[in-house]
mmCIF file of C-alpha atoms in Angstrom:
data_model
loop_
_atom_site.group_PDB
_atom_site.id
_atom_site.type_symbol
_atom_site.label_atom_id
_atom_site.label_comp_id
_atom_site.label_asym_id
_atom_site.label_seq_id
_atom_site.Cartn_x
_atom_site.Cartn_y
_atom_site.Cartn_z
ATOM 1 C CA MET A 1 3.369 32.892 -7.731
ATOM 2 C CA ALA A 2 0.866 32.824 -4.777
ATOM 3 C CA GLU A 3 2.204 33.700 -1.384
ATOM 4 C CA ILE A 4 2.088 31.440 1.545
ATOM 5 C CA THR A 5 0.905 32.926 4.982
ATOM 6 C CA SER A 6 0.769 30.639 7.622
ATOM 7 C CA GLN A 7 3.109 27.605 6.613
ATOM 8 C CA PRO A 8 5.856 27.244 9.175
ATOM 9 C CA ASN A 9 8.267 25.350 6.619
ATOM 10 C CA ARG A 10 10.134 27.342 4.159
ATOM 11 C CA LEU A 11 8.811 27.883 0.732
ATOM 12 C CA ARG A 12 11.257 27.385 -2.235
ATOM 13 C CA VAL A 13 9.898 28.696 -5.891
ATOM 14 C CA VAL A 14 11.083 26.962 -8.913
ATOM 15 C CA GLU A 15 10.293 27.602 -12.308
ATOM 16 C CA SER A 16 12.583 25.840 -14.644
ATOM 17 C CA SER A 17 11.822 22.389 -15.820
ATOM 18 C CA ALA A 18 15.781 21.913 -15.570
ATOM 19 C CA ASN A 19 15.494 22.066 -11.862
ATOM 20 C CA PRO A 20 17.099 18.983 -10.268
ATOM 21 C CA LEU A 21 14.253 18.603 -7.703
ATOM 22 C CA LEU A 22 11.734 18.454 -10.392
ATOM 23 C CA LYS A 23 13.617 15.741 -12.293
ATOM 24 C CA VAL A 24 13.521 13.825 -9.012
ATOM 25 C CA PHE A 25 9.699 13.994 -8.459
ATOM 26 C CA ARG A 26 9.164 13.469 -12.349
ATOM 27 C CA ARG A 27 11.393 9.978 -12.164
ATOM 28 C CA ALA A 28 9.864 9.217 -8.792
ATOM 29 C CA LEU A 29 6.237 9.559 -9.718
ATOM 30 C CA ALA A 30 6.538 7.731 -12.736
ATOM 31 C CA GLU A 31 8.221 5.017 -11.093
ATOM 32 C CA GLY A 32 6.830 4.746 -7.531
ATOM 33 C CA THR A 33 9.821 5.750 -5.423
ATOM 34 C CA THR A 34 13.034 7.822 -5.428
ATOM 35 C CA ARG A 35 16.695 6.188 -5.486
ATOM 36 C CA ASP A 36 16.368 6.310 -1.814
ATOM 37 C CA GLY A 37 13.336 4.151 -1.398
ATOM 38 C CA TRP A 38 11.017 6.891 -0.657
ATOM 39 C CA LEU A 39 7.541 6.445 -2.134
ATOM 40 C CA ALA A 40 6.165 9.318 -4.129
ATOM 41 C CA VAL A 41 2.580 10.107 -4.119
ATOM 42 C CA GLU A 42 0.282 12.473 -5.944
ATOM 43 C CA GLY A 43 -2.940 14.183 -4.685
ATOM 44 C CA LEU A 44 -4.557 15.401 -1.522
ATOM 45 C CA LEU A 45 -5.554 12.180 -0.091
ATOM 46 C CA LEU A 46 -2.316 10.623 -0.186
ATOM 47 C CA VAL A 47 -0.721 12.999 1.186
ATOM 48 C CA GLU A 48 -3.442 13.719 3.924
ATOM 49 C CA GLU A 49 -2.924 9.764 4.554
ATOM 50 C CA ALA A 50 0.949 10.025 4.785
ATOM 51 C CA LEU A 51 0.367 12.860 7.513
ATOM 52 C CA ARG A 52 -2.256 10.695 9.203
ATOM 53 C CA ALA A 53 0.008 7.619 9.410
ATOM 54 C CA GLY A 54 2.152 9.113 12.248
ATOM 55 C CA GLU A 55 5.543 7.420 13.068
ATOM 56 C CA ARG A 56 4.819 5.228 10.074
ATOM 57 C CA ALA A 57 5.365 7.796 7.536
ATOM 58 C CA THR A 58 7.638 10.865 7.366
ATOM 59 C CA VAL A 59 6.730 13.463 4.647
ATOM 60 C CA GLN A 60 10.372 14.596 3.649
ATOM 61 C CA SER A 61 9.264 16.653 0.565
ATOM 62 C CA VAL A 62 6.419 18.196 -1.086
ATOM 63 C CA LEU A 63 6.046 19.905 -4.481
ATOM 64 C CA VAL A 64 2.824 21.907 -5.135
ATOM 65 C CA SER A 65 1.530 24.078 -8.102
ATOM 66 C CA ASP A 66 0.395 27.488 -8.073
ATOM 67 C CA GLU A 67 -3.082 26.349 -7.843
ATOM 68 C CA GLY A 68 -2.336 23.332 -5.606
ATOM 69 C CA LEU A 69 -0.843 25.559 -3.084
ATOM 70 C CA ARG A 70 -4.125 27.828 -2.316
ATOM 71 C CA ARG A 71 -6.097 24.384 -2.220
ATOM 72 C CA SER A 72 -3.909 22.734 0.079
ATOM 73 C CA GLN A 73 -2.954 25.564 2.548
ATOM 74 C CA PRO A 74 -4.527 23.549 5.699
ATOM 75 C CA LEU A 75 -2.741 20.434 4.947
ATOM 76 C CA LEU A 76 0.672 22.214 4.318
ATOM 77 C CA GLU A 77 0.097 23.826 7.587
ATOM 78 C CA ARG A 78 0.313 20.506 9.331
ATOM 79 C CA LEU A 79 3.784 19.188 7.364
ATOM 80 C CA PRO A 80 6.793 18.636 9.898
ATOM 81 C CA LYS A 81 9.132 21.327 10.193
ATOM 82 C CA ALA A 82 12.128 19.796 8.374
ATOM 83 C CA CYS A 83 9.816 18.993 5.381
ATOM 84 C CA GLU A 84 10.898 20.654 1.989
ATOM 85 C CA VAL A 85 8.162 22.540 0.185
ATOM 86 C CA THR A 86 8.592 23.589 -3.207
ATOM 87 C CA GLN A 87 6.153 25.654 -5.378
ATOM 88 C CA THR A 88 6.343 25.398 -9.237
ATOM 89 C CA PRO A 89 3.936 26.829 -11.997
ATOM 90 C CA ASP A 90 0.929 24.763 -12.862
ATOM 91 C CA ARG A 91 2.234 24.025 -16.405
ATOM 92 C CA LEU A 92 5.222 22.342 -14.834
ATOM 93 C CA PHE A 93 3.447 20.509 -12.307
ATOM 94 C CA ARG A 94 1.122 18.918 -14.945
ATOM 95 C CA GLN A 95 4.223 18.015 -16.864
ATOM 96 C CA ILE A 96 5.653 15.878 -14.220
ATOM 97 C CA ALA A 97 2.093 14.483 -12.649
ATOM 98 C CA GLN A 98 0.863 11.269 -13.236
ATOM 99 C CA THR A 99 -2.888 11.707 -13.154
ATOM 100 C CA GLU A 100 -5.324 12.701 -15.739
ATOM 101 C CA THR A 101 -6.355 15.754 -13.573
ATOM 102 C CA PRO A 102 -3.626 16.590 -10.911
ATOM 103 C CA GLN A 103 -4.593 18.402 -7.835
ATOM 104 C CA GLY A 104 -1.503 20.252 -7.759
ATOM 105 C CA ILE A 105 0.328 18.412 -4.973
ATOM 106 C CA ALA A 106 2.809 15.708 -4.495
ATOM 107 C CA ALA A 107 5.087 14.182 -2.082
ATOM 108 C CA LEU A 108 7.999 11.936 -1.085
ATOM 109 C CA VAL A 109 7.674 9.930 1.978
ATOM 110 C CA GLU A 110 9.847 7.726 3.921
ATOM 111 C CA LEU A 111 8.040 4.645 5.291
ATOM 112 C CA ARG A 112 9.252 3.163 8.516
ATOM 113 C CA THR A 113 10.448 -0.332 7.652
ATOM 114 C CA THR A 114 9.356 -3.386 9.596
ATOM 115 C CA ASN A 115 10.491 -6.635 10.149
ATOM 116 C CA LEU A 116 8.888 -10.126 10.419
ATOM 117 C CA GLU A 117 9.591 -10.476 13.958
ATOM 118 C CA ALA A 118 7.900 -7.470 15.048
ATOM 119 C CA VAL A 119 4.862 -8.508 12.748
ATOM 120 C CA LEU A 120 5.027 -12.069 14.117
ATOM 121 C CA GLY A 121 4.807 -10.693 17.513
ATOM 122 C CA ALA A 122 1.343 -9.226 17.280
ATOM 123 C CA ARG A 123 -1.433 -11.186 18.888
ATOM 124 C CA ASP A 124 -3.331 -13.166 16.742
ATOM 125 C CA ALA A 125 -1.431 -12.051 13.398
ATOM 126 C CA LEU A 126 -3.202 -12.003 10.373
ATOM 127 C CA LEU A 127 -0.634 -11.560 7.270
ATOM 128 C CA LEU A 128 -1.612 -11.798 3.482
ATOM 129 C CA VAL A 129 0.821 -13.114 1.322
ATOM 130 C CA ALA A 130 0.934 -12.045 -2.183
ATOM 131 C CA CYS A 131 1.904 -14.893 -4.201
ATOM 132 C CA GLY A 132 2.943 -13.418 -8.004
ATOM 133 C CA LEU A 133 0.259 -10.934 -8.210
ATOM 134 C CA GLN A 134 1.087 -8.605 -11.575
ATOM 135 C CA ASP A 135 -1.865 -6.221 -11.229
ATOM 136 C CA PRO A 136 -1.139 -3.148 -9.371
ATOM 137 C CA GLY A 137 -4.670 -2.232 -9.180
ATOM 138 C CA ASN A 138 -5.339 -5.482 -7.451
ATOM 139 C CA LEU A 139 -2.827 -5.109 -4.803
ATOM 140 C CA GLY A 140 -3.660 -1.748 -4.114
ATOM 141 C CA THR A 141 -7.153 -2.813 -3.549
ATOM 142 C CA ILE A 142 -5.793 -5.904 -1.158
ATOM 143 C CA LEU A 143 -3.952 -3.355 0.554
ATOM 144 C CA ARG A 144 -6.938 -1.361 1.250
ATOM 145 C CA SER A 145 -8.982 -4.268 2.318
ATOM 146 C CA ALA A 146 -5.958 -5.481 4.508
ATOM 147 C CA GLN A 147 -6.259 -1.929 6.503
ATOM 148 C CA ALA A 148 -10.163 -2.074 6.741
ATOM 149 C CA PHE A 149 -9.981 -5.620 8.241
ATOM 150 C CA GLY A 150 -7.283 -5.321 10.289
ATOM 151 C CA ALA A 151 -4.399 -7.535 8.863
ATOM 152 C CA SER A 152 -1.057 -7.141 10.369
ATOM 153 C CA ALA A 153 1.165 -7.020 7.571
ATOM 154 C CA LEU A 154 1.081 -7.655 3.679
ATOM 155 C CA ILE A 155 4.030 -9.702 2.782
ATOM 156 C CA THR A 156 4.740 -10.087 -1.020
ATOM 157 C CA LEU A 157 6.971 -12.752 -2.852
ATOM 158 C CA ALA A 158 9.165 -12.443 -5.435
ATOM 159 C CA ALA A 159 7.827 -11.683 -8.904
ATOM 160 C CA THR A 160 4.953 -9.629 -7.222
ATOM 161 C CA VAL A 161 4.294 -6.086 -8.409
ATOM 162 C CA SER A 162 5.515 -3.610 -6.017
ATOM 163 C CA PRO A 163 3.313 -2.007 -3.507
ATOM 164 C CA PHE A 164 4.762 1.179 -4.352
ATOM 165 C CA ASN A 165 3.722 0.938 -8.306
ATOM 166 C CA PRO A 166 2.131 4.199 -8.479
ATOM 167 C CA LYS A 167 -0.977 2.408 -9.741
ATOM 168 C CA ALA A 168 -0.900 0.316 -6.489
ATOM 169 C CA ALA A 169 -0.546 3.090 -4.219
ATOM 170 C CA ARG A 170 -3.305 4.830 -5.617
ATOM 171 C CA ALA A 171 -5.601 1.997 -5.508
ATOM 172 C CA SER A 172 -4.653 1.579 -1.876
ATOM 173 C CA ALA A 173 -6.735 5.091 -1.179
ATOM 174 C CA GLY A 174 -3.703 5.611 1.495
ATOM 175 C CA ALA A 175 -3.940 2.345 2.935
ATOM 176 C CA VAL A 176 0.063 2.207 1.778
ATOM 177 C CA PHE A 177 1.404 4.524 4.608
ATOM 178 C CA HIS A 178 -0.760 2.442 7.237
ATOM 179 C CA VAL A 179 -0.182 -1.513 6.502
ATOM 180 C CA PRO A 180 3.168 -2.683 7.601
ATOM 181 C CA MET A 181 4.683 -4.307 4.460
ATOM 182 C CA LEU A 182 7.644 -6.809 3.634
ATOM 183 C CA MET A 183 8.686 -7.090 0.028
ATOM 184 C CA GLY A 184 10.309 -9.558 -1.932
ATOM 185 C CA GLU A 185 10.400 -12.418 0.687
ATOM 186 C CA ARG A 186 12.109 -15.857 -0.381
ATOM 187 C CA PRO A 187 9.353 -18.637 0.047
ATOM 188 C CA GLU A 188 11.362 -21.061 1.596
ATOM 189 C CA SER A 189 12.533 -18.731 4.640
ATOM 190 C CA LEU A 190 9.272 -17.353 4.827
ATOM 191 C CA PHE A 191 7.384 -20.495 5.459
ATOM 192 C CA LYS A 192 9.944 -21.851 7.732
ATOM 193 C CA ARG A 193 10.070 -18.835 9.861
ATOM 194 C CA LEU A 194 5.830 -18.612 9.730
ATOM 195 C CA ARG A 195 5.689 -22.084 11.079
ATOM 196 C CA ALA A 196 8.536 -21.878 13.755
ATOM 197 C CA ALA A 197 6.162 -18.614 15.211
ATOM 198 C CA GLY A 198 3.128 -21.123 15.069
ATOM 199 C CA VAL A 199 1.398 -19.234 12.503
ATOM 200 C CA ARG A 200 -1.193 -21.466 10.290
ATOM 201 C CA ILE A 201 -0.580 -21.326 6.409
ATOM 202 C CA VAL A 202 -3.729 -21.275 4.677
ATOM 203 C CA GLY A 203 -4.405 -20.948 0.667
ATOM 204 C CA THR A 204 -7.161 -20.084 -1.576
ATOM 205 C CA ASP A 205 -8.220 -22.520 -3.908
ATOM 206 C CA ARG A 206 -11.494 -22.642 -6.160
ATOM 207 C CA HIS A 207 -11.400 -26.123 -6.151
ATOM 208 C CA SER A 208 -10.927 -26.849 -2.810
ATOM 209 C CA SER A 209 -14.132 -28.757 -0.797
ATOM 210 C CA VAL A 210 -13.557 -26.862 2.299
ATOM 211 C CA ARG A 211 -15.500 -23.886 2.210
ATOM 212 C CA ILE A 212 -14.294 -20.612 3.604
ATOM 213 C CA ASP A 213 -17.130 -20.510 5.906
ATOM 214 C CA ASP A 214 -16.538 -23.924 7.426
ATOM 215 C CA ALA A 215 -12.651 -23.173 8.050
ATOM 216 C CA ASP A 216 -11.758 -21.753 11.629
ATOM 217 C CA LEU A 217 -9.490 -19.009 10.883
ATOM 218 C CA ARG A 218 -9.067 -17.959 14.312
ATOM 219 C CA GLY A 219 -5.439 -17.667 15.622
ATOM 220 C CA PRO A 220 -2.187 -16.502 14.149
ATOM 221 C CA LEU A 221 -2.680 -16.927 10.704
ATOM 222 C CA ALA A 222 -1.108 -16.287 7.083
ATOM 223 C CA VAL A 223 -3.553 -15.973 4.185
ATOM 224 C CA LEU A 224 -1.939 -16.964 0.602
ATOM 225 C CA ILE A 225 -3.140 -14.861 -2.498
ATOM 226 C CA GLY A 226 -2.542 -16.515 -5.768
ATOM 227 C CA GLN A 227 -2.113 -14.672 -8.963
ATOM 228 C CA GLU A 228 -5.215 -13.225 -11.255
ATOM 229 C CA ALA A 229 -5.516 -15.885 -13.643
ATOM 230 C CA ALA A 230 -3.482 -18.876 -12.319
ATOM 231 C CA GLY A 231 -4.149 -18.631 -8.628
ATOM 232 C CA LEU A 232 -1.329 -20.002 -6.075
ATOM 233 C CA PRO A 233 1.613 -22.007 -7.851
ATOM 234 C CA ALA A 234 1.600 -25.640 -7.147
ATOM 235 C CA GLU A 235 4.763 -25.319 -5.069
ATOM 236 C CA ILE A 236 3.100 -22.775 -2.987
ATOM 237 C CA ALA A 237 0.105 -24.463 -2.485
ATOM 238 C CA ARG A 238 1.915 -27.493 -0.929
ATOM 239 C CA GLN A 239 3.187 -25.059 1.596
ATOM 240 C CA ALA A 240 -0.667 -24.440 3.035
ATOM 241 C CA GLU A 241 -1.718 -26.364 5.861
ATOM 242 C CA MET A 242 -5.189 -25.866 4.349
ATOM 243 C CA LEU A 243 -6.737 -24.805 1.151
ATOM 244 C CA VAL A 244 -10.246 -22.870 1.046
ATOM 245 C CA SER A 245 -12.874 -22.069 -1.603
ATOM 246 C CA ILE A 246 -15.406 -19.241 -1.908
ATOM 247 C CA PRO A 247 -18.718 -20.318 -2.998
ATOM 248 C CA ILE A 248 -19.895 -18.945 -6.224
ATOM 249 C CA ARG A 249 -22.456 -19.442 -8.890
ATOM 250 C CA ALA A 250 -22.128 -22.207 -11.163
ATOM 251 C CA GLY A 251 -20.627 -21.595 -14.337
ATOM 252 C CA MET A 252 -18.255 -18.731 -13.047
ATOM 253 C CA ASP A 253 -14.620 -19.667 -13.285
ATOM 254 C CA SER A 254 -13.136 -17.760 -10.262
ATOM 255 C CA LEU A 255 -12.972 -14.181 -8.613
ATOM 256 C CA ASN A 256 -10.756 -11.210 -9.094
ATOM 257 C CA ALA A 257 -7.833 -11.549 -6.776
ATOM 258 C CA ALA A 258 -8.558 -8.766 -4.913
ATOM 259 C CA THR A 259 -12.312 -9.685 -4.426
ATOM 260 C CA ALA A 260 -11.452 -12.738 -3.142
ATOM 261 C CA ALA A 261 -8.712 -11.419 -0.650
ATOM 262 C CA SER A 262 -11.433 -9.345 0.606
ATOM 263 C CA ILE A 263 -13.829 -11.750 0.972
ATOM 264 C CA VAL A 264 -11.137 -14.057 2.958
ATOM 265 C CA LEU A 265 -10.353 -10.931 5.233
ATOM 266 C CA TYR A 266 -13.748 -10.187 5.965
ATOM 267 C CA GLU A 267 -14.529 -13.653 7.112
ATOM 268 C CA VAL A 268 -11.332 -13.828 9.173
ATOM 269 C CA ALA A 269 -12.728 -10.603 10.777
ATOM 270 C CA ARG A 270 -16.181 -12.050 11.242
ATOM 271 C CA GLN A 271 -14.751 -15.266 12.978
ATOM 272 C CA ARG A 272 -12.774 -12.861 15.513
ATOM 273 C CA GLU A 273 -15.799 -10.836 16.164
ATOM 274 C CA PHE A 274 -14.089 -7.879 14.212
ATOM 275 C CA ARG A 275 -11.857 -7.320 17.097
ATOM 276 C CA TYR A 276 -8.927 -5.676 15.447
#
């Protein structure tokens, strides 16, 4: 085993695959979260982003392989004092890892919870509402664009894939730690509260005659993003005060959901003069 020199956290060494902590990491990395709801992530980038998130995320436990310990020493030195650090052989880490080329580091991260009232209290709130998306890669990409273009929060309705899905977290490139999220919201209650707060509800519909660049997207706004193939369900689309379309070439059926969401976010940011 390699030695850790300046790491302030106490380092545990585990060499048995039967160790309970390794079992926790194995299950959490496969499913996305622990039973306590902590997000499980793998790789230097995601652990780095968890630390960069400040009060929004608390790294509770880190697992490193022998090689990962050598590679991630500077990062380990920045962990919270209370964080548990465990070292395990490369071969055991590879058995737990979900990526094809593991970097030898994984973490369990507790995210700060948020509530709709806090999100709606933001000036010119910009909310993305994912309505039944099933592809975790799409949702992760949407999260990444949400962070890039200053969205206030991501809200998912029931039957939408979880942002904590391992593929979604990886596709977010760390945005999962930075963008406030509310998951599994009930449509009736959500739309009622949005309207009461003066938030306009806008949906995307490729058949709408209102082009996105002709729509006024300033002020508090909730943008509905539909399913990859079917778009917005009819009962959800009826909740929108306005449906907008993104002009595309003739002969094309539609855009990828993540691409469409990114274009909408860019247009909102442009109209707001990129003031995040």
